Short mmCIF file of C-alpha atoms in Angstrom, two decimals:
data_model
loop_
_atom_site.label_atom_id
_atom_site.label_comp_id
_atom_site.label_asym_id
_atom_site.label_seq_id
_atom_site.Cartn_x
_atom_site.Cartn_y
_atom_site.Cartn_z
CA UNK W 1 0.00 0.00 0.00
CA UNK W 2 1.46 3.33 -0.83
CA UNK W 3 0.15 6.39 0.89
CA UNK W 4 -0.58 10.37 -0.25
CA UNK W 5 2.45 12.64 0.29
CA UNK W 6 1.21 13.85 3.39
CA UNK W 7 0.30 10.79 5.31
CA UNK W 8 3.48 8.76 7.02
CA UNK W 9 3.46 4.91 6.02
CA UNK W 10 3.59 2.17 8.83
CA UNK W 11 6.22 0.04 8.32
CA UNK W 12 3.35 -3.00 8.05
CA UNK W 13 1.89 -0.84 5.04
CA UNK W 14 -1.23 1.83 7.12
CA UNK W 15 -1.37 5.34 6.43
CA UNK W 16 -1.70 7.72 9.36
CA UNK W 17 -1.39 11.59 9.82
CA UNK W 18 2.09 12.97 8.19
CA UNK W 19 2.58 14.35 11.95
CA UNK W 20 2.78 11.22 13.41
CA UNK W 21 6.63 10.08 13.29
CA UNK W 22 8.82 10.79 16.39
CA UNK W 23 5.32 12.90 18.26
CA UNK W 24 5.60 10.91 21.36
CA UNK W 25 2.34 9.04 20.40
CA UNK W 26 2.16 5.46 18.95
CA UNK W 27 -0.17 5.89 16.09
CA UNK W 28 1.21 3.08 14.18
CA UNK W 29 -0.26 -0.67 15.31
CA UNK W 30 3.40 -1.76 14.95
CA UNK W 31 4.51 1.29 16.83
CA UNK W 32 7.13 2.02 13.24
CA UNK W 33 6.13 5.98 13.77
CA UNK W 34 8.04 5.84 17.07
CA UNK W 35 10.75 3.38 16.12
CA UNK W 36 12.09 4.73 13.04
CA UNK W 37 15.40 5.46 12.94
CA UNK W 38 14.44 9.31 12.10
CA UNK W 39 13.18 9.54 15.99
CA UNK W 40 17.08 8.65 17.17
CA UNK W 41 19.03 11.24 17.83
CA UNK W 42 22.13 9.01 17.14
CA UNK W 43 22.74 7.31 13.57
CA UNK W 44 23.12 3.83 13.49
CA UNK W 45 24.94 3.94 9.88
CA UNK W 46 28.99 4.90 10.30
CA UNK W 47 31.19 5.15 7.15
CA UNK W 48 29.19 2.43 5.15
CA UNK W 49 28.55 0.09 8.37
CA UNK W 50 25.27 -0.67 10.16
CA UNK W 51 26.04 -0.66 13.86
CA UNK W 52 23.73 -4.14 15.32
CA UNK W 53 22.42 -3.75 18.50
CA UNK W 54 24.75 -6.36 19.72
CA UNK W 55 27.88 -3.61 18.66
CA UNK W 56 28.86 -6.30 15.24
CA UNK W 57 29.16 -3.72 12.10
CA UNK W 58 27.55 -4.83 8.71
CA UNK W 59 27.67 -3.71 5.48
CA UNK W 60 25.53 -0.69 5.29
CA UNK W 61 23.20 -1.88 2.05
CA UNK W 62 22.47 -5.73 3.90
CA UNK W 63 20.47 -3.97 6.46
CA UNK W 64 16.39 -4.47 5.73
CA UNK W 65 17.08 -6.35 2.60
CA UNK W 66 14.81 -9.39 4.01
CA UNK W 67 17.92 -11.64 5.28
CA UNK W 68 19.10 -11.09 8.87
CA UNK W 69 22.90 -10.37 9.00
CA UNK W 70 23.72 -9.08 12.53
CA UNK W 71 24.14 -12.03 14.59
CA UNK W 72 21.04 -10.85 16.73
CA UNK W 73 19.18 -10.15 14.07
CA UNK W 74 18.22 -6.34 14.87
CA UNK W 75 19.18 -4.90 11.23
CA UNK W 76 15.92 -6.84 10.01
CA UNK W 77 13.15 -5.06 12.28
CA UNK W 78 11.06 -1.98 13.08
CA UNK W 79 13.24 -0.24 14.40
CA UNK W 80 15.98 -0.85 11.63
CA UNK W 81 13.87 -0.78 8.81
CA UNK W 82 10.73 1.49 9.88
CA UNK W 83 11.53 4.43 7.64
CA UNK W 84 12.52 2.32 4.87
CA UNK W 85 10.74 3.41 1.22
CA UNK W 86 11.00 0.40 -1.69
CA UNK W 87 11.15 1.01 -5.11
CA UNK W 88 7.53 0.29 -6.95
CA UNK W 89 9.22 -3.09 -8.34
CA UNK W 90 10.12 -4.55 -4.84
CA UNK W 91 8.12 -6.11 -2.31
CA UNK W 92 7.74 -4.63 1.53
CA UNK W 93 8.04 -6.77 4.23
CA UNK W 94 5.84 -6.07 6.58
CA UNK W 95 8.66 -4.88 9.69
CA UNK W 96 9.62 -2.34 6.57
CA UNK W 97 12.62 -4.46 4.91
CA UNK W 98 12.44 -4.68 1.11
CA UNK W 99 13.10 -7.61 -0.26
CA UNK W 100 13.66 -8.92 -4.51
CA UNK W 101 10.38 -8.38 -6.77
CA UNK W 102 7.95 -11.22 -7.39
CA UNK W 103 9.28 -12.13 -3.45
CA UNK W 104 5.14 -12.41 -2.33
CA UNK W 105 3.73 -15.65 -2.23
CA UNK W 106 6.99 -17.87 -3.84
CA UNK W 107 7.01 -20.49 -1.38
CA UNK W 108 10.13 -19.06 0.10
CA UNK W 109 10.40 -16.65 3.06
CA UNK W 110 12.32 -13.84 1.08
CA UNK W 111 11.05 -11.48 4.35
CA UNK W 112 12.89 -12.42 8.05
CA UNK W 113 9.50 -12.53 9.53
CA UNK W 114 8.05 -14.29 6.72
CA UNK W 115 5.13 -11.56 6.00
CA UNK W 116 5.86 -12.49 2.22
CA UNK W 117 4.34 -15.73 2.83
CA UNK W 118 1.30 -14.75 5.54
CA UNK W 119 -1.80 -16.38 5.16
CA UNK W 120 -3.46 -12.40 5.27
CA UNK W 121 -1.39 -12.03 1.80
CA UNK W 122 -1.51 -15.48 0.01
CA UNK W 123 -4.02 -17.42 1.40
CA UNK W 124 -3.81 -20.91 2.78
CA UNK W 125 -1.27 -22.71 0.32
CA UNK W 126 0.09 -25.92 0.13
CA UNK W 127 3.48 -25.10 -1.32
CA UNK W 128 6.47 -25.42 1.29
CA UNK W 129 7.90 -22.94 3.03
CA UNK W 130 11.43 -22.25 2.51
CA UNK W 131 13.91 -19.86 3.74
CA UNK W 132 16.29 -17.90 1.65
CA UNK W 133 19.76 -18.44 1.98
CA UNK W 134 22.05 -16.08 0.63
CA UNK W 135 25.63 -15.78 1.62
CA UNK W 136 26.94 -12.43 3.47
CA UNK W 137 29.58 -10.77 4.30
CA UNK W 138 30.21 -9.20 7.39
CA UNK W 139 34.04 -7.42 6.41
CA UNK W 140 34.46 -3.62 4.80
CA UNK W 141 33.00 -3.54 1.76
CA UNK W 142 34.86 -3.05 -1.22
CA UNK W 143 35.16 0.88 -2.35
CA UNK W 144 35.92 0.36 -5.77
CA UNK W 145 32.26 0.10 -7.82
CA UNK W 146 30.92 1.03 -11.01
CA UNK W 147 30.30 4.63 -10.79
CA UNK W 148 26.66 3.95 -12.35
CA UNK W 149 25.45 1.96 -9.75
CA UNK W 150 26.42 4.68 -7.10
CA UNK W 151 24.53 7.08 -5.83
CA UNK W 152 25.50 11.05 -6.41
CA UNK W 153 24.13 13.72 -3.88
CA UNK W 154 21.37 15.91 -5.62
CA UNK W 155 21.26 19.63 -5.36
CA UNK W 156 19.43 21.47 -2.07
CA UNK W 157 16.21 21.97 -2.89
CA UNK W 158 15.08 25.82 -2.99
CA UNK W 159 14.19 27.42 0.34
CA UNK W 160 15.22 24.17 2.15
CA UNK W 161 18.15 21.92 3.00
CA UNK W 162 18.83 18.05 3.83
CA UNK W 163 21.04 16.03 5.70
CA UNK W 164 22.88 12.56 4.92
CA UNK W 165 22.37 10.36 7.90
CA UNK W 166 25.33 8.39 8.94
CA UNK W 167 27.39 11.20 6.78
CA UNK W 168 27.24 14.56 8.25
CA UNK W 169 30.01 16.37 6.36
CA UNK W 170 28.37 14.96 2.83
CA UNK W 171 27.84 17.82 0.41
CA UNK W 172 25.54 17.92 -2.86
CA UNK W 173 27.55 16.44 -5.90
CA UNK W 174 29.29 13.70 -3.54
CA UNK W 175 29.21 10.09 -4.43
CA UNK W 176 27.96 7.60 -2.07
CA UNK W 177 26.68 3.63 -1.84
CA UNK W 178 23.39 3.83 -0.29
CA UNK W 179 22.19 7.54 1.13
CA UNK W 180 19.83 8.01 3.00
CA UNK W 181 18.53 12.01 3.06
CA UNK W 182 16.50 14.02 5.14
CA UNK W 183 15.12 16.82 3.72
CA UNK W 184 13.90 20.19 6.02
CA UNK W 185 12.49 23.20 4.67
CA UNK W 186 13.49 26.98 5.75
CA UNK W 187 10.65 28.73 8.71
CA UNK W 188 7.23 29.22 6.24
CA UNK W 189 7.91 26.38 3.49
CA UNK W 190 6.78 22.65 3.96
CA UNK W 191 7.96 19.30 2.18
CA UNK W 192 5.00 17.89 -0.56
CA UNK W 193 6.32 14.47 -0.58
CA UNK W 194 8.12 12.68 2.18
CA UNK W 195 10.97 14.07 4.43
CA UNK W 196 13.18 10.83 3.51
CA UNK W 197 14.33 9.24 0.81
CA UNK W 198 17.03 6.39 0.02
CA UNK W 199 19.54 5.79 -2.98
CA UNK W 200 20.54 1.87 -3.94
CA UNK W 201 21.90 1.50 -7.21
CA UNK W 202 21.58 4.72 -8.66
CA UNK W 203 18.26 4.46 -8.04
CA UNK W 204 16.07 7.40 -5.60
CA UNK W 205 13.44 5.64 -3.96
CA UNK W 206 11.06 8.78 -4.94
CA UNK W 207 11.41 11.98 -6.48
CA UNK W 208 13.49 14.56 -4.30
CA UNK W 209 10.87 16.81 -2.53
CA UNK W 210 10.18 20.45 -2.94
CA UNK W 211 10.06 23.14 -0.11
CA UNK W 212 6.27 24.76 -0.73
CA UNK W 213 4.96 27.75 0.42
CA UNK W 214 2.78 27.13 3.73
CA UNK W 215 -0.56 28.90 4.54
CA UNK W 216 -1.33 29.45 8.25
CA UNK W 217 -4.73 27.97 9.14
CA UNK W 218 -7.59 30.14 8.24
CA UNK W 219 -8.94 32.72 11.38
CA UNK W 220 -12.24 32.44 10.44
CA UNK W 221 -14.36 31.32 13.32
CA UNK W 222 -17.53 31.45 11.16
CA UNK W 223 -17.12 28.45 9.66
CA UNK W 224 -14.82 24.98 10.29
CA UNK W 225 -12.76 23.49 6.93
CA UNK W 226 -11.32 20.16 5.42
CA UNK W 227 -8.75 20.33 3.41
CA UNK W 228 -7.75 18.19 0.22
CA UNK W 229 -5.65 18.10 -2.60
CA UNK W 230 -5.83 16.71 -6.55
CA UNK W 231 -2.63 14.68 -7.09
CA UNK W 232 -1.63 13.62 -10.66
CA UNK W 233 -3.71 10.86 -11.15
CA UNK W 234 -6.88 12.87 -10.14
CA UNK W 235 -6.82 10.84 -6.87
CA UNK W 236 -7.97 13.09 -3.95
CA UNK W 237 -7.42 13.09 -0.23
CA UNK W 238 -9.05 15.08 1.93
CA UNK W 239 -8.20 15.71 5.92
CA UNK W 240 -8.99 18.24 8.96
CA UNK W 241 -7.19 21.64 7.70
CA UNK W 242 -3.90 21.61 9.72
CA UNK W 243 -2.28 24.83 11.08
CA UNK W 244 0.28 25.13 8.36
CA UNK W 245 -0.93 23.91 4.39
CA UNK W 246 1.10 23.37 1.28
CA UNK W 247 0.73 25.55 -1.44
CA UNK W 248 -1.83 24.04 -3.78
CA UNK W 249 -4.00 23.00 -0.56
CA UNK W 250 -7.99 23.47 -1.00
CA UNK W 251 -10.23 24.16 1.99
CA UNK W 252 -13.59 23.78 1.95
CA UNK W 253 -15.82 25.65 4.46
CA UNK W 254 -18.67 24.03 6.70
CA UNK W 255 -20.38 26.46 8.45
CA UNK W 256 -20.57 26.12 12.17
CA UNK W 257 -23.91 26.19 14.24
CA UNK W 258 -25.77 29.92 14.42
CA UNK W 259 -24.12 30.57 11.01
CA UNK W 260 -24.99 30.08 7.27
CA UNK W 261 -23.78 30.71 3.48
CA UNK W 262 -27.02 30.58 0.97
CA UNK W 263 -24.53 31.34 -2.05
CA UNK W 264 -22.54 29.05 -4.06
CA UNK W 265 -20.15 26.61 -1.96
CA UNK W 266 -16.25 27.77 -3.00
CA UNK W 267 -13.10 26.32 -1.97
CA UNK W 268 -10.55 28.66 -0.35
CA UNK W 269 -7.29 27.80 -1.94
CA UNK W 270 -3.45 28.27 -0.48
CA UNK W 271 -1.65 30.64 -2.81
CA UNK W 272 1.89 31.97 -2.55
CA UNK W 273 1.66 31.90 1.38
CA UNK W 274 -1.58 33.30 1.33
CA UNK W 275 -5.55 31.34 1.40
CA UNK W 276 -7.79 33.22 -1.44
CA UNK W 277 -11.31 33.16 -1.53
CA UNK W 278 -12.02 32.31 1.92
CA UNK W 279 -15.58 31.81 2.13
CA UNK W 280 -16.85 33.76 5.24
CA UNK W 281 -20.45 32.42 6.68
CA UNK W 282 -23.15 34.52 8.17
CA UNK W 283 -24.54 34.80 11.49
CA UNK W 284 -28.38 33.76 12.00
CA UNK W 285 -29.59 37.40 13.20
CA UNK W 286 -32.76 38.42 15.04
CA UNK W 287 -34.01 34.76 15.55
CA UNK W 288 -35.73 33.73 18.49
CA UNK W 289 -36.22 30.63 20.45
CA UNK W 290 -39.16 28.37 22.25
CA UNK W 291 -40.43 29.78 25.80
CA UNK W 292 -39.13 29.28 28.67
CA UNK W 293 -38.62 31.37 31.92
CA UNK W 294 -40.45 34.34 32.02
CA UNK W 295 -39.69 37.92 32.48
CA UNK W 296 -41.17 41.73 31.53
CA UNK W 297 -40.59 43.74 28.67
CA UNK W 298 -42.42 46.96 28.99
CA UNK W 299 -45.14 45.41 31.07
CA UNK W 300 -45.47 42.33 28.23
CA UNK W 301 -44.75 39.31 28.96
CA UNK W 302 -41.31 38.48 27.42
CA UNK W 303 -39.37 34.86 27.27
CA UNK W 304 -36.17 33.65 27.43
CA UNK W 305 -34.57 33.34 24.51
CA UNK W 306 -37.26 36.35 22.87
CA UNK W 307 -34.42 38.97 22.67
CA UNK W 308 -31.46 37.01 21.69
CA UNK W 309 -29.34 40.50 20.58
CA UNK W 310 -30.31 42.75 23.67
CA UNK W 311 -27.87 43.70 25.34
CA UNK W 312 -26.80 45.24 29.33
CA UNK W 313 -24.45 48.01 29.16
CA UNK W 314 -23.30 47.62 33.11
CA UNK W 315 -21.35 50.86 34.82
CA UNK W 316 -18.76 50.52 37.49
CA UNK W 317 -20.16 51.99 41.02
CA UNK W 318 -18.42 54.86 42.13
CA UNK W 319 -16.82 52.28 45.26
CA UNK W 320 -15.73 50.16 42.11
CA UNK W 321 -17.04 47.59 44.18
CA UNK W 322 -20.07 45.98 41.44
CA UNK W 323 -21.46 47.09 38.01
CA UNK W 324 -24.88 48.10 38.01
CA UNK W 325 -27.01 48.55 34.73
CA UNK W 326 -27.44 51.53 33.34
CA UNK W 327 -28.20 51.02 29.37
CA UNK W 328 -29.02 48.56 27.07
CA UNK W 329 -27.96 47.49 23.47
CA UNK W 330 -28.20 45.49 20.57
CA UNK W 331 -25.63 43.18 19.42
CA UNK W 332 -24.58 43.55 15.74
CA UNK W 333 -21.37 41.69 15.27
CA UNK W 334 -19.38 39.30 17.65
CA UNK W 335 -17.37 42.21 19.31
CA UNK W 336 -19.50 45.11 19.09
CA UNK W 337 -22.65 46.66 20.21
CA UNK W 338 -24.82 49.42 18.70
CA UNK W 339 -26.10 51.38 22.12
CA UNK W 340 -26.70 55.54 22.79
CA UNK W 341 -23.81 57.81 23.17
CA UNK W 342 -25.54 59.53 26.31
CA UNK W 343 -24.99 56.69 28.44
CA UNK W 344 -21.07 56.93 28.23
CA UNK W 345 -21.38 60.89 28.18
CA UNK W 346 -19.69 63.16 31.00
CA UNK W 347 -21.96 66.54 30.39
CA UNK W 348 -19.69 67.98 33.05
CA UNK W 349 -16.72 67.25 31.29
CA UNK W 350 -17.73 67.44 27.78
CA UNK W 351 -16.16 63.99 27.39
CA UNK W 352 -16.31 60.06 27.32
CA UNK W 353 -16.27 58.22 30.68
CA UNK W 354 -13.18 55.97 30.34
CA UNK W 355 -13.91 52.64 28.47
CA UNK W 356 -12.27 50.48 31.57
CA UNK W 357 -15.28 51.89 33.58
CA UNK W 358 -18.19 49.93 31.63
CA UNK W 359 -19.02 46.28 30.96
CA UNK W 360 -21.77 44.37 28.96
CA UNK W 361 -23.79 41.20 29.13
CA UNK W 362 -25.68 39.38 26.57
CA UNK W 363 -28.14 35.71 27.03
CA UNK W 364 -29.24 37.60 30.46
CA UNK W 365 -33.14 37.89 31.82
CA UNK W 366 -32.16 38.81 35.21
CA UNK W 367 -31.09 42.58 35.64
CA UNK W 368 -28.32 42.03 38.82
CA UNK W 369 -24.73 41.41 37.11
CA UNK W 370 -23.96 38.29 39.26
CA UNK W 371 -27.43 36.66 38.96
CA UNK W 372 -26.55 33.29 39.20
CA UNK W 373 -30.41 32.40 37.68
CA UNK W 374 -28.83 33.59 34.51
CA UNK W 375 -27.80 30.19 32.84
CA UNK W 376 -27.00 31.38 29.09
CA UNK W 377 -25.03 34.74 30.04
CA UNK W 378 -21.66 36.17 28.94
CA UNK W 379 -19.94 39.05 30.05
CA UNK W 380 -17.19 40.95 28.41
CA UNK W 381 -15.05 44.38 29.47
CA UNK W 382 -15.61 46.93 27.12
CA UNK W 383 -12.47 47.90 25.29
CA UNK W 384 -13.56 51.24 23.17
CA UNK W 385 -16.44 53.24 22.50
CA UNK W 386 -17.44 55.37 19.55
CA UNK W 387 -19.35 58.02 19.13
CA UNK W 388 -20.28 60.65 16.07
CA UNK W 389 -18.24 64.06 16.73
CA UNK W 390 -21.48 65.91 16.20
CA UNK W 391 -22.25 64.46 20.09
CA UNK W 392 -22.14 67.37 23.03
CA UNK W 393 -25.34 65.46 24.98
CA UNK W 394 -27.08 68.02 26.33
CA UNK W 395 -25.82 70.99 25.38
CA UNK W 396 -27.59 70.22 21.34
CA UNK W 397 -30.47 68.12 23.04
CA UNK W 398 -28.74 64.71 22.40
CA UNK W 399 -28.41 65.09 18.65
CA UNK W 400 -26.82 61.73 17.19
CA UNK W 401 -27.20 60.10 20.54
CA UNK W 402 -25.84 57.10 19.03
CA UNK W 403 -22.27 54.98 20.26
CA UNK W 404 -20.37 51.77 18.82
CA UNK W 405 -19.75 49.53 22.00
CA UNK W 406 -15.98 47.28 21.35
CA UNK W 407 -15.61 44.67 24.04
CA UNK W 408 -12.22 42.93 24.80
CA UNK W 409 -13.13 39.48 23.87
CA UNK W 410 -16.00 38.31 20.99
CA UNK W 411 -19.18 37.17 22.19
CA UNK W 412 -20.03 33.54 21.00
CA UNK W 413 -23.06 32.76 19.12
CA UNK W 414 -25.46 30.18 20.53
CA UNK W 415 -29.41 29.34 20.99
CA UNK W 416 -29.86 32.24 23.04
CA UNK W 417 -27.36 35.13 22.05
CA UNK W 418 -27.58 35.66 17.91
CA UNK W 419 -26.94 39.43 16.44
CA UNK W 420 -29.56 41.85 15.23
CA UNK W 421 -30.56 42.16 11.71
CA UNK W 422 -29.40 45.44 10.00
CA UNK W 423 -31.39 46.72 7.19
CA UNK W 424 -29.58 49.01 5.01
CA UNK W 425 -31.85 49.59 2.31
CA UNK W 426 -33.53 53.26 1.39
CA UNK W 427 -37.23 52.56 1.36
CA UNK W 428 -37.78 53.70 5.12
CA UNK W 429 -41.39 54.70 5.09
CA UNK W 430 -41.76 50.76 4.94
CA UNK W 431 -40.33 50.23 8.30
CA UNK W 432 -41.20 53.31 9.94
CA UNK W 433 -44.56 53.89 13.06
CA UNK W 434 -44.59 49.47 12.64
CA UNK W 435 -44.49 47.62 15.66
CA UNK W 436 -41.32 46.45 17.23
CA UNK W 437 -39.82 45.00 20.28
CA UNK W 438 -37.58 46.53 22.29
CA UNK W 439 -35.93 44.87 25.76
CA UNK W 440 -35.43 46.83 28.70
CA UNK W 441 -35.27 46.06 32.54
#
């Protein structure tokens, strides 16, 4: 089984999440994304030799080739062979090893478990089990070899870098038996195919990766997105948008609860380090719920749930020891609230009242701040306030008495706290002397 570039193969052949290797968590069933020589700090591979776990050195290119060569076996498991990639033509055992093509289902254990031979892969078969026997050797290889069948050091890839495990000081052009690279990318770029890849023969076990531009996850908390990608064979994979996406990345937007998009459905996509048409849902406004608990509007009965964008503009008591409610408001986006100017007015002073001195509450029936009755509230600090220049309160009879609440932190929609509607269309003798409601305490 081969996985999509950003998934992280188990040795035994399951894709899981590309962040999986070396995170501390097992996510593979045969634990590979924790054993993998990629988690060690420390190569194993010195000048050509595989170091067994016993301390015997092997050649470098007999480790995870499907016969066991160190004495105690260890260059033929998971932890040997977990970040091992085979070329299309060869078979993977299922510890990660891979051994000669056609190798499944021969009759002869080509693997050193024998997962060429399972019964999961071939069945049950009646031809006998054998085991390969191939002759090793366990001096210095030779250093003299065709030229062709080595393996030469490609060039860094753009914005990004590798290193040669086992062979620090290697440099790009260099010649060497069997390299194994692992590729990083400079801060903003990510890797679209895996981080590590092997050379036997001449031969790269995949193409050398590029170093992508990455798009930070969208700030949108409208709506929630899964991400997916079109590879070359118009196969497409499709996963919970991650905090950093390739270049090339789609995301396509669900809208979360109390929100909703009646337009065409469009896919944001990841361009030059930047998402582009990022679809932004809207909030449900002026909705209201079932009754409930009972309160007073005006001397009407009013329910809970009736007035989900009212809102309590609360005032700090002179002692600074409670807020006590003073105004109301109506909620018109997650952060702000449309209220009047006069009650944040100093006549005296011809000014604002500091902004530190005023809090608001929305989802509340009872009037007292810390009314613990109040089940659905939320309370925010309010951070600015706005109001027209053409404001002096009394002094021209409360002209524009009109103010632009900020709070400190958004309000979250639910059941019982949604925005008001705003209708910004001309025809106002349509809306004007008809009934209304209006919340007050």
């Amino acid at each position: 089984m081969r996985c999509p570039s950003n998934l992280f193969r188990c040795a035994y052949g399951a894709c899981v999440s590309g962040n999986a290797p070396c995170n501390g968590r097992v996510d593979c069933a045969d634990a590979s994304d924790e054993l993998s020589p990629i988690c060690r700090t420390n190569s194993d591979e010195i000048n050509g030799q595989y170091k067994c776990i016993n301390g015997q050195l092997i050649p470098a290119e007999n480790r995870c080739d499907g016969t066991p060569d160190c004495n105690d076996g260890s260059d033929e498991t998971v932890r040997s062979c977990a970040a091992m990639s085979c070329l299309p033509y060869l078979f993977q055992c299922a510890y990660g090893a891979c051994a000669e093509q056609g190798a499944e289902c021969n009759g002869i254990n080509d693997c050193a478990d024998g997962s060429d031979e399972s019964i999961e892969l071939c069945g049950n078969q009646t031809i006998p089990h054998t085991t390969k026997s191939t002759p090793r050797t366990t001096t210095q290889p030779t250093t003299v070899t065709n030229i062709n069948s080595k393996c030469k050091l490609p060039d860094y890839p753009q914005h990004g870098t590798y290193d040669v495990i086992g062979s620090p000081n290697a440099v790009p052009g260099q010649i060497l038996n069997t390299p194994t690279l692992k590729f990083t990318c400079n801060t903003g770029y990510g890797l679209d195919d895996p981080s590590n890849i092997y050379c036997s023969d001449g031969i790269w076990s995949a193409a050398i990766p590029r170093c992508l531009r990455q798009c930070k996850d969208i700030d949108n908390p409208t709506a929630s997105y899964e991400c997916d990608m079109v590879y070359g064979n118009n196969t497409k994979s499709s996963w919970p948008c991650r905090e950093y996406e390739l270049e090339g990345t789609r995301a396509a937007a669900t809208c979360k609860p109390h929100y909703y998009w009646n337009g065409a459905k469009i896919k944001a996509h990841c361009v030059d380090g930047k998402w582009e048409n990022v679809m932004k849902c809207l909030p449900n406004c002026g909705t209201v719920v079932d009754k409930s608990t009972e309160l007073v509007i005006g001397g009407k009965v009013a329910v809970r749930g009736e007035l989900t964008w009212h809102a309590g503009i609360y005032k700090l008591s002179p002692d600074a020891r409670q807020y006590d409610q003073i105004c109301g408001g109506s909620l018109i986006k997650r952060s702000t609230i449309v209220s009047a100017a006069h009650c944040f007015y100093d006549d005296n002073n011809e000014a604002l009242h500091p902004a530190k001195n005023f809090a608001a509450a929305l989802g509340k029936i009872y009037r007292s701040w810390g009314d613990t009755r109040d089940k659905d509230a939320q309370k925010r600090y309010v951070k600015n306030i706005h109001i027209p220049e053409t404001y002096k309160g009394r002094e021209n009879n409360h002209q524009d008495d009109i103010a632009l609440v900020i709070v400190d932190k958004p309000f979250t929609y639910t059941t019982y706290i949604r925005p008001v509607c705003l209708d910004f269309k001309l025809d106002f003798e349509m809306g004007q002397l008809q009934p209304g409601n209006m919340g007050k305490w």
